[in-house]
CSV table of C-alpha atoms in Angstrom, one decimal:
chain,number,residue,atom,x,y,z
A,1,MET,CA,192.8,166.5,-102.0
A,2,CYS,CA,191.5,164.1,-102.0
A,3,MET,CA,191.9,163.8,-105.7
A,4,ASN,CA,188.4,163.6,-106.4
A,5,CYS,CA,186.9,166.7,-104.8
A,6,GLY,CA,189.4,169.3,-106.8
A,7,CYS,CA,190.9,171.1,-103.2
A,8,GLY,CA,193.9,171.3,-104.6
A,9,ARG,CA,195.4,168.7,-101.6
A,10,PRO,CA,196.2,165.7,-103.3
A,11,ASN,CA,197.2,164.1,-100.0
A,12,ASP,CA,194.4,165.1,-97.6
A,13,ASP,CA,191.5,162.8,-97.1
A,14,LYS,CA,189.7,165.3,-95.2
A,15,GLY,CA,188.7,162.5,-92.9
A,16,ASP,CA,186.9,160.2,-95.0
A,17,SER,CA,188.8,156.9,-96.3
A,18,ALA,CA,186.7,156.8,-99.6
A,19,ASN,CA,188.4,160.0,-100.6
A,20,ILE,CA,191.0,158.9,-103.3
A,21,THR,CA,194.5,160.6,-102.4
A,22,ALA,CA,198.1,160.5,-103.7
A,23,ALA,CA,199.1,158.0,-102.0
A,24,ASP,CA,196.2,155.8,-103.2
A,25,LEU,CA,197.1,156.3,-106.6
A,26,ARG,CA,200.6,155.7,-106.2
A,27,GLY,CA,200.1,152.5,-104.7
A,28,ALA,CA,197.9,151.2,-107.6
A,29,ALA,CA,200.2,152.9,-110.0
A,30,ASP,CA,203.2,150.7,-108.4
A,31,SER,CA,201.6,147.7,-108.3
A,32,ASN,CA,201.1,147.7,-112.0
A,33,ASP,CA,204.8,149.2,-112.9
A,34,GLN,CA,202.9,152.1,-113.9
A,35,THR,CA,203.6,156.2,-113.1
A,36,LEU,CA,201.2,158.2,-111.6
A,37,ARG,CA,200.8,159.9,-115.0
A,38,GLU,CA,200.1,156.5,-116.5
A,39,SER,CA,197.5,155.4,-114.2
A,40,ALA,CA,195.8,158.5,-113.6
A,41,GLN,CA,195.2,158.2,-117.6
A,42,HIS,CA,193.8,154.8,-117.4
A,43,ILE,CA,191.1,155.8,-114.3
A,44,LEU,CA,190.4,158.3,-117.2
A,45,GLU,CA,190.1,155.8,-120.1
A,46,SER,CA,188.2,153.9,-118.1
A,47,VAL,CA,185.2,156.1,-116.6
A,48,GLU,CA,185.1,157.2,-120.5
A,49,LEU,CA,184.3,153.4,-121.5
A,50,LEU,CA,181.6,153.4,-118.5
A,51,ASP,CA,179.7,156.7,-119.8
A,52,ALA,CA,180.1,155.2,-123.2
A,53,SER,CA,178.4,151.6,-122.1
A,54,ARG,CA,175.5,154.0,-120.4
A,55,ARG,CA,174.8,155.3,-123.6
A,56,ASP,CA,174.7,151.5,-124.9
A,57,SER,CA,171.0,150.1,-124.3
A,58,SER,CA,172.0,147.0,-122.4
A,59,GLY,CA,174.2,149.4,-120.3
A,60,LEU,CA,176.9,147.4,-121.2
A,61,ALA,CA,179.8,147.9,-123.4
A,62,GLU,CA,180.3,146.2,-126.5
A,63,PRO,CA,182.8,143.6,-127.1
A,64,ALA,CA,185.7,143.9,-129.6
A,65,GLY,CA,185.0,141.2,-131.3
A,66,ALA,CA,187.1,137.9,-132.5
A,67,THR,CA,189.9,140.4,-133.6
A,68,GLY,CA,189.7,142.6,-130.8
A,69,GLY,CA,190.0,146.3,-131.0
A,70,GLN,CA,192.3,147.6,-134.0
A,71,GLY,CA,195.7,149.6,-132.3
A,72,GLY,CA,194.8,148.4,-128.8
A,73,GLY,CA,197.7,149.3,-127.2
A,74,ARG,CA,196.3,150.2,-123.8
A,75,GLY,CA,197.8,149.3,-120.2
A,76,THR,CA,201.7,148.2,-119.4
A,77,PRO,CA,203.4,145.0,-120.4
A,78,ALA,CA,202.4,143.6,-117.4
A,79,THR,CA,198.7,144.7,-117.5
A,80,GLU,CA,197.6,145.3,-120.8
A,81,SER,CA,194.3,145.1,-121.6
């Protein structure tokens, strides 16, 4: 489906390279030693962060501060974030 439109065909970009396919997600996952599910979850988490940042008056997410995020644990060892 172009994975972003919801048509149910994960390998069909419908002739538009801007659409995300399973091959695109697999390439991103492979480049970070992640599973498809892990990469997809990180994308969802990023969208949640972007949505939350829009509610901030400056339009930017707030930094974690000097001590960092509590219980962080995102990403894989190669891409800890």
